[in-house]
Coordinates of C-alpha atoms in Angstrom, one line a residue:
Chain A
X20 CA 0.1 -0.2 0.4
X21 CA 1.6 3.7 -1.1
X22 CA 1.9 6.3 1.8
X23 CA -0.2 8.5 0.6
X24 CA -3.5 6.0 1.2
X25 CA -3.1 4.7 4.3
X26 CA -5.3 5.2 6.3
X27 CA -4.4 6.6 9.8
X28 CA -4.3 4.3 12.8
X29 CA -6.6 5.1 15.9
X30 CA -3.2 6.5 17.4
X31 CA -3.2 9.1 15.0
X32 CA -6.8 10.4 16.1
X33 CA -6.4 10.8 19.6
X34 CA -3.3 12.4 19.8
X35 CA -3.1 14.6 16.9
X36 CA -6.3 16.6 18.2
X37 CA -4.6 16.4 21.6
X38 CA -1.3 17.8 19.2
X39 CA -3.4 20.4 17.9
X40 CA -5.8 21.8 21.4
X41 CA -2.5 22.1 23.3
X42 CA -0.6 23.6 20.6
X43 CA -3.3 25.9 19.0
X44 CA -5.4 27.0 22.3
X45 CA -2.6 29.5 23.7
X46 CA -2.7 31.2 20.1
X47 CA -6.5 31.2 19.8
X48 CA -7.0 32.7 23.8
X49 CA -4.4 35.4 22.2
X50 CA -5.8 36.2 19.2
X51 CA -9.2 36.6 21.6
X52 CA -7.7 39.2 23.3
X53 CA -6.1 41.0 21.1
X54 CA -9.3 42.1 20.4
X55 CA -11.2 42.3 23.5
X56 CA -11.6 46.0 25.4
X57 CA -9.5 46.4 28.2
X58 CA -12.1 45.5 30.8
X59 CA -12.9 41.5 28.8
X60 CA -9.6 41.0 28.9
X61 CA -9.0 40.0 33.0
X62 CA -12.6 38.9 33.3
X63 CA -13.9 36.4 35.8
X64 CA -15.1 33.7 34.3
X65 CA -13.0 34.5 31.3
X66 CA -15.2 35.3 28.5
X67 CA -14.3 35.1 24.0
X68 CA -14.9 38.0 22.9
X69 CA -18.1 39.9 23.5
X70 CA -17.7 42.9 21.2
X71 CA -14.9 42.3 18.6
X72 CA -12.7 45.7 19.3
X73 CA -9.9 47.5 17.2
X74 CA -8.7 49.1 19.6
X75 CA -6.1 46.8 20.6
X76 CA -4.2 47.1 16.8
X77 CA -4.4 50.9 16.8
X78 CA -3.6 51.7 20.0
X79 CA -0.1 49.5 19.8
X80 CA 0.4 50.3 15.3
X81 CA -0.4 54.4 16.0
X82 CA -0.9 55.3 19.4
X83 CA 2.2 53.2 20.6
X84 CA 3.9 54.2 17.5
X85 CA 4.6 50.6 17.2
X86 CA 3.7 50.8 12.9
X87 CA 7.6 52.4 12.3
X88 CA 9.3 48.5 14.0
X89 CA 7.1 46.7 12.1
X90 CA 8.4 48.4 9.4
X91 CA 11.6 48.5 10.3
X92 CA 11.1 44.5 10.7
X93 CA 9.7 43.9 7.0
X94 CA 13.0 47.0 5.8
X95 CA 15.5 44.5 7.9
X96 CA 13.7 41.0 7.9
X97 CA 13.7 41.7 3.7
X98 CA 16.7 42.9 3.6
X99 CA 18.9 40.6 5.6
X100 CA 17.3 38.0 3.5
X101 CA 18.4 38.8 0.0
X102 CA 21.6 39.9 1.6
X103 CA 22.5 36.4 3.2
X104 CA 20.6 34.7 -0.2
X105 CA 22.8 36.7 -2.7
X106 CA 26.0 35.4 -0.7
X107 CA 25.0 32.0 0.2
X108 CA 24.0 30.4 -3.4
X109 CA 27.0 31.7 -5.0
X110 CA 29.1 29.9 -1.8
X111 CA 26.7 27.0 -2.0
X112 CA 27.4 26.6 -5.5
X113 CA 30.6 27.1 -4.8
X114 CA 31.4 24.7 -3.0
X115 CA 28.7 22.2 -4.8
X116 CA 30.8 22.6 -8.7
X117 CA 34.6 23.3 -8.0
X118 CA 37.2 22.5 -6.1
X119 CA 37.4 25.6 -3.6
X120 CA 40.7 25.5 -1.7
X121 CA 40.4 23.6 2.0
X122 CA 37.2 23.1 1.2
X123 CA 36.4 20.8 3.5
X124 CA 37.8 22.9 6.3
X125 CA 35.8 25.7 5.0
X126 CA 32.8 24.3 4.8
X127 CA 33.0 22.9 8.5
X128 CA 34.0 26.4 10.1
X129 CA 31.6 28.0 7.9
X130 CA 29.4 25.8 10.0
X131 CA 31.0 26.7 13.7
X132 CA 30.3 30.5 13.6
X133 CA 25.9 28.9 14.2
X134 CA 27.7 26.1 17.5
X135 CA 29.1 28.7 19.9
X136 CA 25.8 31.0 22.0
X137 CA 24.9 34.2 20.0
X138 CA 25.6 36.4 22.7
X139 CA 29.4 35.4 23.1
X140 CA 28.7 36.8 19.0
X141 CA 27.2 39.5 20.3
X142 CA 28.9 41.4 21.9
X143 CA 32.4 41.8 20.1
X144 CA 29.8 42.6 17.1
X145 CA 28.8 46.2 18.6
X146 CA 32.5 46.7 19.4
X147 CA 33.0 46.0 15.2
X148 CA 29.2 47.8 14.9
X149 CA 30.7 51.1 17.0
X150 CA 33.9 51.7 15.4
X151 CA 31.6 51.0 11.5
X152 CA 29.3 53.2 12.2
X153 CA 26.7 50.6 11.9
X154 CA 25.0 50.3 15.2
X155 CA 21.3 52.2 15.4
X156 CA 20.6 51.2 11.6
X157 CA 18.6 49.8 9.6
X158 CA 22.0 48.2 7.4
X159 CA 23.9 47.2 10.7
X160 CA 20.6 44.7 11.4
X161 CA 20.5 43.3 8.5
X162 CA 24.7 42.5 8.2
X163 CA 24.0 40.7 11.9
X164 CA 20.7 39.0 11.1
X165 CA 22.2 37.5 7.6
X166 CA 25.7 36.8 8.5
X167 CA 24.0 34.1 11.6
X168 CA 22.1 33.2 8.3
X169 CA 24.5 32.9 6.0
X170 CA 25.7 28.6 7.2
X171 CA 21.9 27.9 7.0
X172 CA 21.8 29.4 3.3
X173 CA 25.5 27.8 2.1
X174 CA 24.7 24.3 3.6
X175 CA 21.2 23.9 2.1
X176 CA 22.4 25.6 -1.5
X177 CA 24.8 23.7 -2.1
X178 CA 22.7 20.5 -0.9
X179 CA 20.3 21.7 -3.9
X180 CA 22.7 22.1 -6.2
X181 CA 23.8 18.7 -5.7
X182 CA 21.5 17.3 -6.2
X183 CA 21.3 19.0 -9.6
X184 CA 23.5 17.0 -12.5
X185 CA 25.8 18.9 -13.6
X186 CA 25.3 16.9 -16.9
X187 CA 22.7 20.1 -17.5
X188 CA 25.2 22.4 -17.0
X189 CA 27.5 20.5 -19.6
X190 CA 24.9 21.0 -22.1
X191 CA 24.2 24.3 -21.3
X192 CA 28.5 25.0 -21.9
X193 CA 27.6 22.8 -25.3
X194 CA 24.8 25.3 -26.5
X195 CA 26.7 29.0 -25.3
X196 CA 26.8 29.5 -21.7
X197 CA 29.4 30.9 -19.9
X198 CA 29.7 29.5 -16.3
X199 CA 27.4 32.5 -14.8
X200 CA 24.8 32.3 -17.5
X201 CA 24.6 28.1 -16.9
X202 CA 24.3 29.1 -13.3
X203 CA 22.2 31.8 -13.8
X204 CA 20.2 30.0 -16.6
X205 CA 19.9 26.3 -15.6
X206 CA 20.7 26.1 -12.1
X207 CA 19.1 28.4 -9.9
X208 CA 15.7 27.8 -11.8
X209 CA 16.3 24.5 -10.5
X210 CA 17.0 25.1 -7.2
X211 CA 14.4 27.2 -7.2
X212 CA 12.5 25.5 -4.6
X213 CA 15.4 24.8 -2.9
X214 CA 15.6 29.1 -2.5
X215 CA 12.8 30.0 -1.0
X216 CA 12.5 27.4 1.1
X217 CA 15.9 28.4 2.6
X218 CA 14.3 32.3 2.1
X219 CA 11.4 31.4 4.4
X220 CA 13.3 29.7 7.5
X221 CA 16.1 33.1 6.5
X222 CA 13.5 35.8 6.7
X223 CA 11.6 33.7 9.9
X224 CA 15.1 33.9 12.3
X225 CA 15.2 37.8 11.7
X226 CA 11.7 38.9 12.0
X227 CA 11.7 37.3 15.4
X228 CA 15.5 37.4 16.3
X229 CA 16.1 39.8 19.5
X230 CA 19.3 39.8 21.0
X231 CA 20.8 41.2 18.3
X232 CA 17.8 43.3 17.3
X233 CA 18.4 44.9 21.2
X234 CA 22.0 45.0 20.4
X235 CA 22.4 46.7 17.6
X236 CA 19.5 48.8 17.0
X237 CA 17.6 51.7 18.4
X238 CA 15.0 53.9 18.7
X239 CA 14.0 54.7 15.3
X240 CA 15.7 51.5 14.2
X241 CA 14.3 49.1 16.6
X242 CA 12.2 46.1 15.9
X243 CA 9.6 44.4 16.3
X244 CA 10.1 41.7 19.2
X245 CA 11.9 44.0 21.0
X246 CA 9.6 46.9 21.3
X247 CA 6.7 44.5 22.5
X248 CA 8.2 44.0 26.3
X249 CA 8.1 47.9 26.0
X250 CA 4.2 47.0 25.9
X251 CA 4.8 45.9 29.9
X252 CA 5.1 49.4 31.4
X253 CA 5.9 50.2 35.9
X254 CA 2.0 50.4 35.3
X255 CA 0.5 47.5 34.4
X256 CA 1.4 45.2 31.3
X257 CA -1.1 46.7 28.3
X258 CA -2.1 43.6 27.7
X259 CA -4.3 43.8 25.3
X260 CA -1.3 46.3 22.8
X261 CA 1.0 42.8 23.6
X262 CA -2.0 40.0 22.5
X263 CA -1.7 43.3 19.1
X264 CA 1.5 42.5 18.4
X265 CA 2.3 38.8 20.0
X266 CA -0.4 38.2 16.4
X267 CA 0.6 40.7 14.4
X268 CA 4.7 39.2 14.8
X269 CA 2.8 35.8 13.7
X270 CA 1.2 36.7 10.4
X271 CA 4.3 36.3 7.9
X272 CA 5.4 33.2 9.3
X273 CA 1.7 31.7 9.3
X274 CA 1.3 33.0 6.1
X275 CA 4.7 31.9 4.6
X276 CA 4.5 28.6 5.7
X277 CA 0.4 28.6 4.1
X278 CA 1.0 30.1 0.9
X279 CA 4.4 28.2 -0.1
X280 CA 3.7 25.3 2.1
X281 CA 4.0 23.3 -1.2
X282 CA 7.9 24.8 -2.2
X283 CA 8.6 24.7 1.8
X284 CA 7.4 20.4 1.5
X285 CA 8.9 19.6 -1.7
X286 CA 12.7 21.9 -0.3
X287 CA 12.3 20.0 2.4
X288 CA 12.7 16.6 2.1
X289 CA 14.5 18.0 -1.8
X290 CA 17.4 15.1 -2.4
X291 CA 16.0 12.6 0.0
X292 CA 14.1 11.1 -2.9
X293 CA 16.2 10.3 -5.9
X294 CA 14.7 10.9 -8.9
Chain B
X19 CA 30.1 19.0 -41.5
X20 CA 34.0 19.3 -40.4
X21 CA 37.5 16.9 -40.0
X22 CA 38.5 16.2 -36.7
X23 CA 42.6 15.9 -35.3
X24 CA 43.7 14.2 -32.3
X25 CA 47.2 14.7 -32.0
X26 CA 48.8 13.2 -29.3
X27 CA 46.2 13.9 -26.9
X28 CA 47.1 12.6 -23.6
X29 CA 44.7 12.6 -20.4
X30 CA 45.2 12.3 -16.7
X31 CA 43.0 12.5 -13.6
X32 CA 45.3 13.3 -10.5
X33 CA 48.5 10.3 -11.0
X34 CA 45.6 8.0 -13.0
X35 CA 46.4 8.2 -17.3
X36 CA 42.7 8.0 -18.7
X37 CA 44.2 8.1 -22.3
X38 CA 48.2 7.6 -23.6
X39 CA 48.9 9.7 -26.4
X40 CA 45.6 9.2 -28.2
X41 CA 46.2 10.6 -32.2
X42 CA 42.9 9.6 -34.2
X43 CA 42.1 11.2 -37.7
X44 CA 38.3 11.6 -38.0
X45 CA 37.5 12.6 -42.3
X46 CA 34.6 15.0 -43.0
X47 CA 31.2 13.3 -42.5
X48 CA 32.3 10.2 -40.8
X49 CA 30.7 7.9 -38.7
X50 CA 32.7 7.8 -35.8
X51 CA 32.0 5.3 -33.5
X52 CA 34.6 4.7 -30.2
X53 CA 34.0 1.0 -28.7
X54 CA 35.6 -0.2 -25.9
X55 CA 34.8 -1.7 -22.4
X56 CA 34.2 0.5 -19.1
X57 CA 36.8 2.4 -18.1
X58 CA 38.3 2.0 -21.5
X59 CA 38.4 6.1 -22.3
X60 CA 36.0 6.9 -24.7
X61 CA 34.0 9.4 -22.7
X62 CA 36.9 10.6 -21.3
X63 CA 38.2 11.5 -25.3
X64 CA 34.8 12.2 -26.4
X65 CA 34.9 15.4 -23.6
X66 CA 37.9 16.3 -24.8
X67 CA 36.4 16.4 -27.8
X68 CA 33.7 18.7 -26.7
X69 CA 35.3 21.0 -24.8
X70 CA 34.5 19.2 -21.2
X71 CA 38.0 18.4 -20.4
X72 CA 40.9 19.9 -20.7
X73 CA 43.9 17.3 -22.0
X74 CA 47.0 17.6 -20.1
X75 CA 49.0 17.7 -23.4
X76 CA 48.3 16.3 -27.0
X77 CA 46.1 18.4 -29.7
X78 CA 42.8 18.6 -31.4
X79 CA 42.0 20.4 -34.4
X80 CA 37.9 20.9 -36.1
X81 CA 38.5 21.9 -39.5
X82 CA 41.8 22.7 -39.4
X83 CA 41.3 24.8 -35.9
X84 CA 42.6 24.5 -32.7
X85 CA 40.1 23.9 -30.5
X86 CA 42.3 22.7 -27.9
X87 CA 42.4 25.4 -25.2
X88 CA 38.8 26.6 -26.3
X89 CA 36.1 26.7 -23.1
X90 CA 33.2 23.9 -24.7
X91 CA 31.3 26.8 -26.1
X92 CA 33.0 27.9 -28.8
X93 CA 33.5 24.7 -30.5
X94 CA 30.6 24.2 -32.3
X95 CA 29.7 21.0 -31.0
X96 CA 26.7 19.7 -29.9
X97 CA 26.6 16.5 -27.5
X98 CA 23.7 14.2 -27.4
X99 CA 24.4 12.8 -23.2
X100 CA 23.2 9.8 -22.0
X101 CA 21.3 10.5 -19.9
X102 CA 19.9 13.7 -23.1
X103 CA 20.3 16.4 -20.2
X104 CA 17.6 17.7 -21.1
X105 CA 16.9 21.6 -19.9
X106 CA 13.7 20.4 -17.0
X107 CA 12.6 23.1 -16.3
X108 CA 11.9 24.3 -20.0
X109 CA 9.8 23.0 -22.6
X110 CA 11.2 20.7 -25.2
X111 CA 11.2 24.1 -27.6
X112 CA 12.4 26.0 -25.2
X113 CA 15.2 23.5 -25.0
X114 CA 15.3 23.0 -28.3
X115 CA 15.8 26.7 -29.3
X116 CA 18.2 27.8 -26.0
X117 CA 21.3 27.3 -27.4
X118 CA 20.3 29.4 -30.8
X119 CA 19.5 32.3 -28.4
X120 CA 22.4 32.5 -26.4
X121 CA 23.9 32.7 -30.6
X122 CA 21.0 35.1 -31.0
X123 CA 19.5 34.6 -34.0
X124 CA 16.2 36.9 -35.0
X125 CA 13.1 34.5 -34.0
X126 CA 11.7 33.8 -36.8
X127 CA 14.5 31.4 -38.0
X128 CA 14.7 30.3 -34.5
X129 CA 11.0 28.3 -35.4
X130 CA 11.4 27.3 -38.6
X131 CA 14.3 25.2 -37.2
X132 CA 12.8 24.6 -34.4
X133 CA 9.5 23.2 -35.9
X134 CA 12.2 22.1 -39.0
X135 CA 14.2 20.1 -36.9
X136 CA 10.5 18.3 -35.2
X137 CA 9.2 17.8 -38.4
X138 CA 12.4 15.4 -39.4
X139 CA 12.2 14.2 -35.9
X140 CA 8.3 14.2 -35.3
X141 CA 8.2 15.4 -32.4
X142 CA 6.0 18.8 -33.2
X143 CA 2.8 17.6 -31.1
X144 CA 5.1 16.9 -28.5
X145 CA 6.4 21.0 -28.7
X146 CA 5.2 22.0 -25.5
X147 CA 5.6 19.6 -23.5
X148 CA 8.2 19.3 -20.6
X149 CA 10.7 17.1 -20.0
X150 CA 9.5 15.4 -17.2
X151 CA 6.0 14.4 -19.3
X152 CA 7.9 12.8 -22.3
X153 CA 8.9 8.7 -22.1
X154 CA 12.3 7.5 -23.0
X155 CA 11.8 7.4 -26.8
X156 CA 10.1 10.4 -26.5
X157 CA 13.3 12.8 -24.6
X158 CA 15.6 10.8 -26.7
X159 CA 14.1 12.3 -29.7
X160 CA 13.9 15.9 -27.6
X161 CA 18.2 15.4 -26.9
X162 CA 18.7 14.6 -31.1
X163 CA 16.4 17.9 -32.0
X164 CA 18.7 19.8 -29.7
X165 CA 21.5 19.6 -31.0
X166 CA 20.3 18.9 -35.1
X167 CA 18.5 21.9 -34.5
X168 CA 21.7 23.7 -34.0
X169 CA 23.3 22.7 -37.0
X170 CA 26.7 21.9 -35.7
X171 CA 30.2 20.9 -37.1
X172 CA 30.8 18.1 -34.7
X173 CA 27.9 15.8 -33.7
X174 CA 28.8 13.9 -30.3
X175 CA 26.8 11.1 -28.9
X176 CA 27.4 9.5 -25.1
X177 CA 26.0 6.1 -25.3
X178 CA 22.6 7.8 -26.1
X179 CA 20.3 4.1 -27.3
X180 CA 21.8 3.0 -24.0
X181 CA 18.3 3.8 -21.7
X182 CA 16.3 2.4 -24.1
X183 CA 14.6 -0.4 -24.4
X184 CA 15.9 -3.4 -26.9
X185 CA 13.1 -1.9 -29.6
X186 CA 13.6 0.7 -29.4
X187 CA 17.4 0.8 -29.9
X188 CA 17.6 -1.5 -32.4
X189 CA 15.1 1.8 -33.6
X190 CA 16.6 4.1 -33.3
X191 CA 20.0 2.6 -34.5
X192 CA 18.2 3.0 -37.3
X193 CA 17.3 6.5 -37.7
X194 CA 19.9 7.5 -36.2
X195 CA 21.7 6.4 -39.8
X196 CA 19.2 7.6 -41.7
X197 CA 19.9 10.9 -40.4
X198 CA 23.5 10.5 -40.9
X199 CA 22.8 9.7 -43.8
X200 CA 20.3 13.2 -44.4
X201 CA 22.6 15.4 -42.6
X202 CA 26.0 14.5 -44.1
X203 CA 27.2 14.7 -40.1
X204 CA 30.8 14.6 -38.6
X205 CA 29.7 12.4 -35.5
X206 CA 31.8 10.9 -33.2
X207 CA 29.9 8.2 -30.9
X208 CA 30.7 6.0 -27.3
X209 CA 28.9 2.9 -26.8
X210 CA 30.6 0.1 -25.2
X211 CA 28.0 -1.8 -27.7
X212 CA 30.0 -3.8 -30.7
X213 CA 26.8 -3.9 -31.6
X214 CA 25.9 -0.4 -32.2
X215 CA 29.6 0.3 -33.2
X216 CA 29.4 -2.7 -35.9
X217 CA 25.8 -2.0 -37.4
X218 CA 26.0 1.6 -36.8
X219 CA 29.9 2.8 -37.9
X220 CA 31.2 3.7 -40.8
X221 CA 34.7 4.4 -38.6
X222 CA 35.0 1.5 -35.8
X223 CA 37.8 2.6 -32.9
X224 CA 38.1 0.1 -30.5
X225 CA 40.3 1.1 -27.0
X226 CA 41.5 -0.6 -24.2
X227 CA 43.0 0.6 -21.1
X228 CA 43.1 4.9 -22.4
X229 CA 45.1 3.4 -25.4
X230 CA 43.5 3.5 -29.1
X231 CA 44.0 -0.2 -30.2
X232 CA 42.9 -0.4 -33.4
X233 CA 40.7 2.0 -36.2
X234 CA 39.1 1.2 -39.5
X235 CA 35.4 0.2 -41.4
X236 CA 33.9 -2.5 -39.2
X237 CA 34.9 -5.0 -41.3
X238 CA 37.6 -4.8 -42.0
X239 CA 38.3 -5.0 -38.0
X240 CA 36.4 -7.5 -37.4
X241 CA 38.0 -9.3 -40.6
X242 CA 41.7 -8.9 -39.8
X243 CA 41.7 -7.7 -35.8
X244 CA 45.6 -6.7 -34.8
X245 CA 44.8 -8.2 -31.5
X246 CA 43.9 -11.3 -29.4
X247 CA 41.2 -7.9 -27.5
X248 CA 39.9 -6.2 -30.1
X249 CA 39.3 -9.5 -31.5
X250 CA 37.3 -11.2 -29.0
X251 CA 34.6 -7.6 -28.7
X252 CA 34.3 -7.2 -32.1
X253 CA 31.9 -10.1 -33.5
X254 CA 28.6 -11.5 -32.0
X255 CA 29.1 -14.3 -30.3
X256 CA 32.6 -13.5 -29.7
X257 CA 36.0 -15.4 -31.2
X258 CA 36.6 -18.8 -30.1
X259 CA 40.0 -18.7 -28.4
X260 CA 41.8 -22.6 -27.8
X261 CA 45.5 -22.3 -26.1
X262 CA 47.9 -25.3 -28.2
X263 CA 50.6 -25.6 -29.9
X264 CA 52.3 -25.3 -33.3
X265 CA 53.4 -28.8 -35.1
X266 CA 55.6 -27.5 -37.5
X267 CA 56.5 -30.1 -39.8
X268 CA 53.0 -31.1 -40.5
X269 CA 52.0 -26.9 -40.6
X270 CA 48.4 -27.3 -38.4
X271 CA 48.2 -27.0 -34.5
X272 CA 47.0 -29.3 -32.4
X273 CA 44.1 -28.1 -29.6
X274 CA 42.7 -28.4 -26.2
X275 CA 44.7 -30.3 -25.1
X276 CA 44.5 -32.9 -28.5
X277 CA 41.3 -32.9 -29.4
X278 CA 40.9 -30.5 -32.1
X279 CA 43.7 -29.9 -34.9
X280 CA 43.8 -26.9 -36.9
X281 CA 45.3 -26.7 -40.4
X282 CA 46.9 -23.0 -40.6
X283 CA 47.7 -21.1 -44.2
X284 CA 50.7 -22.3 -45.4
X285 CA 52.4 -19.2 -45.3
X286 CA 51.3 -18.5 -41.2
X287 CA 52.0 -21.8 -41.1
X288 CA 55.7 -21.2 -42.8
X289 CA 56.0 -17.5 -40.2
X290 CA 55.2 -19.2 -37.4
X291 CA 57.8 -22.0 -38.3
X292 CA 60.2 -19.7 -39.8
X293 CA 59.8 -17.3 -36.0
X294 CA 59.7 -21.3 -33.7
X295 CA 57.2 -21.0 -32.4
X296 CA 55.4 -23.8 -30.5
X297 CA 52.8 -22.7 -27.7
X298 CA 50.2 -19.9 -28.9
X299 CA 45.7 -19.4 -28.4
X300 CA 44.4 -20.1 -31.6
X301 CA 41.6 -18.5 -32.1
X302 CA 37.7 -18.9 -34.8
X303 CA 34.7 -17.2 -35.5
X304 CA 32.0 -19.1 -34.0
X305 CA 30.1 -18.1 -37.6
X306 CA 34.0 -20.2 -38.9
X307 CA 33.1 -23.5 -37.5
X308 CA 31.4 -26.1 -40.4
X309 CA 29.2 -28.9 -39.4
X310 CA 30.8 -30.5 -42.7
X311 CA 34.6 -30.6 -44.3
X312 CA 35.7 -28.2 -46.2
X313 CA 38.0 -29.1 -49.6
X314 CA 40.9 -27.4 -48.2
X315 CA 42.4 -29.1 -45.2
X316 CA 41.5 -31.8 -42.7
X317 CA 41.6 -29.5 -39.7
X318 CA 38.7 -31.6 -36.5
X319 CA 37.4 -30.7 -33.2
X320 CA 35.3 -32.7 -31.0
X321 CA 33.6 -31.4 -29.1
X322 CA 30.6 -32.9 -25.9
X323 CA 27.5 -30.3 -27.2
X324 CA 26.5 -28.8 -23.4
X325 CA 24.4 -26.1 -25.1
X326 CA 22.2 -26.0 -27.9
X327 CA 20.6 -22.9 -28.7
X328 CA 17.6 -23.3 -31.4
X329 CA 17.5 -19.6 -32.7
X330 CA 15.3 -20.8 -36.0
X331 CA 17.8 -18.9 -38.5
X332 CA 21.4 -20.7 -36.9
X333 CA 21.7 -22.4 -33.7
X334 CA 24.4 -21.5 -31.7
X335 CA 26.1 -24.5 -29.9
X336 CA 28.5 -23.8 -26.7
X337 CA 30.3 -26.9 -26.6
X338 CA 33.7 -27.7 -23.9
X339 CA 36.4 -29.6 -25.4
X340 CA 37.8 -30.6 -21.5
X341 CA 38.8 -27.9 -19.3
X342 CA 38.5 -25.0 -22.7
X343 CA 35.3 -24.5 -24.4
X344 CA 34.3 -23.6 -28.1
X345 CA 30.7 -21.9 -29.6
X346 CA 29.8 -22.4 -32.9
X347 CA 27.0 -20.9 -34.7
X348 CA 25.8 -23.7 -36.9
X349 CA 23.4 -23.6 -40.1
X350 CA 19.5 -23.5 -37.8
X351 CA 18.3 -27.0 -39.5
X352 CA 21.4 -28.3 -37.3
X353 CA 19.9 -28.9 -34.1
X354 CA 22.1 -31.6 -31.7
X355 CA 21.7 -33.8 -29.2
X356 CA 23.0 -32.9 -26.1
X357 CA 25.9 -34.6 -24.3
X358 CA 26.5 -35.7 -27.1
X359 CA 30.3 -35.6 -29.2
X360 CA 30.3 -33.1 -32.5
X361 CA 32.7 -32.6 -34.6
X362 CA 33.5 -29.4 -36.2
X363 CA 35.6 -28.1 -38.6
X364 CA 37.1 -24.7 -40.1
X365 CA 38.7 -23.4 -43.3
X366 CA 42.8 -22.6 -42.7
X367 CA 42.5 -18.8 -43.4
X368 CA 39.8 -19.1 -41.1
X369 CA 42.4 -19.2 -38.2
X370 CA 43.1 -16.2 -36.1
X371 CA 46.9 -17.2 -34.2
X372 CA 47.7 -14.6 -31.1
X373 CA 50.7 -14.2 -29.3
X374 CA 50.2 -15.6 -25.7
X375 CA 52.5 -13.4 -24.1
X376 CA 50.4 -10.1 -25.2
X377 CA 47.9 -11.6 -27.6
X378 CA 49.7 -9.4 -30.9
X379 CA 48.3 -10.8 -33.5
X380 CA 50.4 -13.9 -35.6
X381 CA 50.6 -13.2 -39.1
X382 CA 52.1 -13.9 -42.5
X383 CA 55.3 -12.1 -43.2

């Protein structure tokens, strides 16, 4: 019987709803909270949304100035993704197709950048960026995120390029392509599912990242995750605004996952089966 | 159309020599088959011609132009790969037009060439499909079309039929022969299948261990192999080899521990006697073994029939001669019983003699 046609077992029906409940309930509660009026949020007994309102979103985005942080998150997420993909894809291709001097060592050292705790890199990076005048800029945080994600891009893209038969590039070179044209017109389009997968991982990392964003940015260049804790104030926690910010923060992750699910699955299983 | 001159081409991978100073002149419009077992260097030679590998020494010239140092894209060659190497993300039409687009040929001319080539190959209905929507035979045709549409100086084929089933392979073989006649192009074709080599090639080049052993017309190689390897490789079923001693006094050989006597051609026997050669290897092709004694000599080999394969038009018989074995192709109406003793004969001129030390063919001087 093929995998696709196999009927789910009893265990599946017992475990899956439980897992879904445990995972989704907090999110559903946050979602509900984000539309509740302040008086309903902590009411006893707890209630679902009685009278839905956009108040928390308006307050968070416009009164508290989170529209700017949201924009910062988008700018830094997109630019760090583009930067990491550009450098990492080319490096992954080089590792896959060319004899790189000390290639194996180099490949391992790239991985080693992710072995240490991020805080170990954050402080030196702070001093370095301070010298370079990159503190409190979009570019600084983008570079930090891209650098941290590069290892993922290089490793995954090398694997994707390894799966593309080298004969296709040879055929292209006989057809008249230069090495760059063969990469651009043949290998890169074929690695697109992988590229989309990697792009999503990189973007979501940057979108959610807090440590580097906190260390390297301040004021007008702050990102959304850095600013959410600022809604916990000494006079009390703005629970509705926190919930609204959390929902906004998760939207791109959910959208990306659903929209690009086919790409994601194909990308994650790329190379698992030949053919 | 172009002539190819390969001179003293050497290729090493690390310390391993894949090609030993190979020289070959391929005339304009010839259909040349590079044949040999796996690892003989035939594909390496083809890749050197394509520009996919750089030569360690020697020169390659296409139509008098030295292309040894030129990249693949500047050599004006087209190649059909063993696994076809069609671009999966492009339609059949795009696969075929890709090289022409790179050359910046006008769109109308590209369309004309693609349509004309598709007509020749009967793939007009497939032009808008993707390679994954095609069968193996259709992919093969598209790969051919991608090469033809470019009108290159030289076509290179790397075992293009090896992924097809037997029936399709036979029909593609004859189509390729027709195509060659029609295009009158220079074709270099790599295969390990000696049947393809014999049926398709105008010139067959037999290689082994990176060395070019013999090149020439297929029948010339079949009739006049230079050594034991070529004699065994070309011809199906393969030539029989029997160890034996040459009796200079009688001008004949005693083979297979006395189970056979082979009369040799007098000129050859004279040369062997002069060279005082005794222990030798004697080769007889299966189709040269006769059930009835020929008028020319008293050769006779007695063997125990072990396997009989009646194929209708002919019967292939495998016999044992002590520790040695013999295969014969007899007429279809001859059906010897398994386990019986069969006596076969051979004309003196059909006996080949080889040096057991290096496998070299020994001829009449």
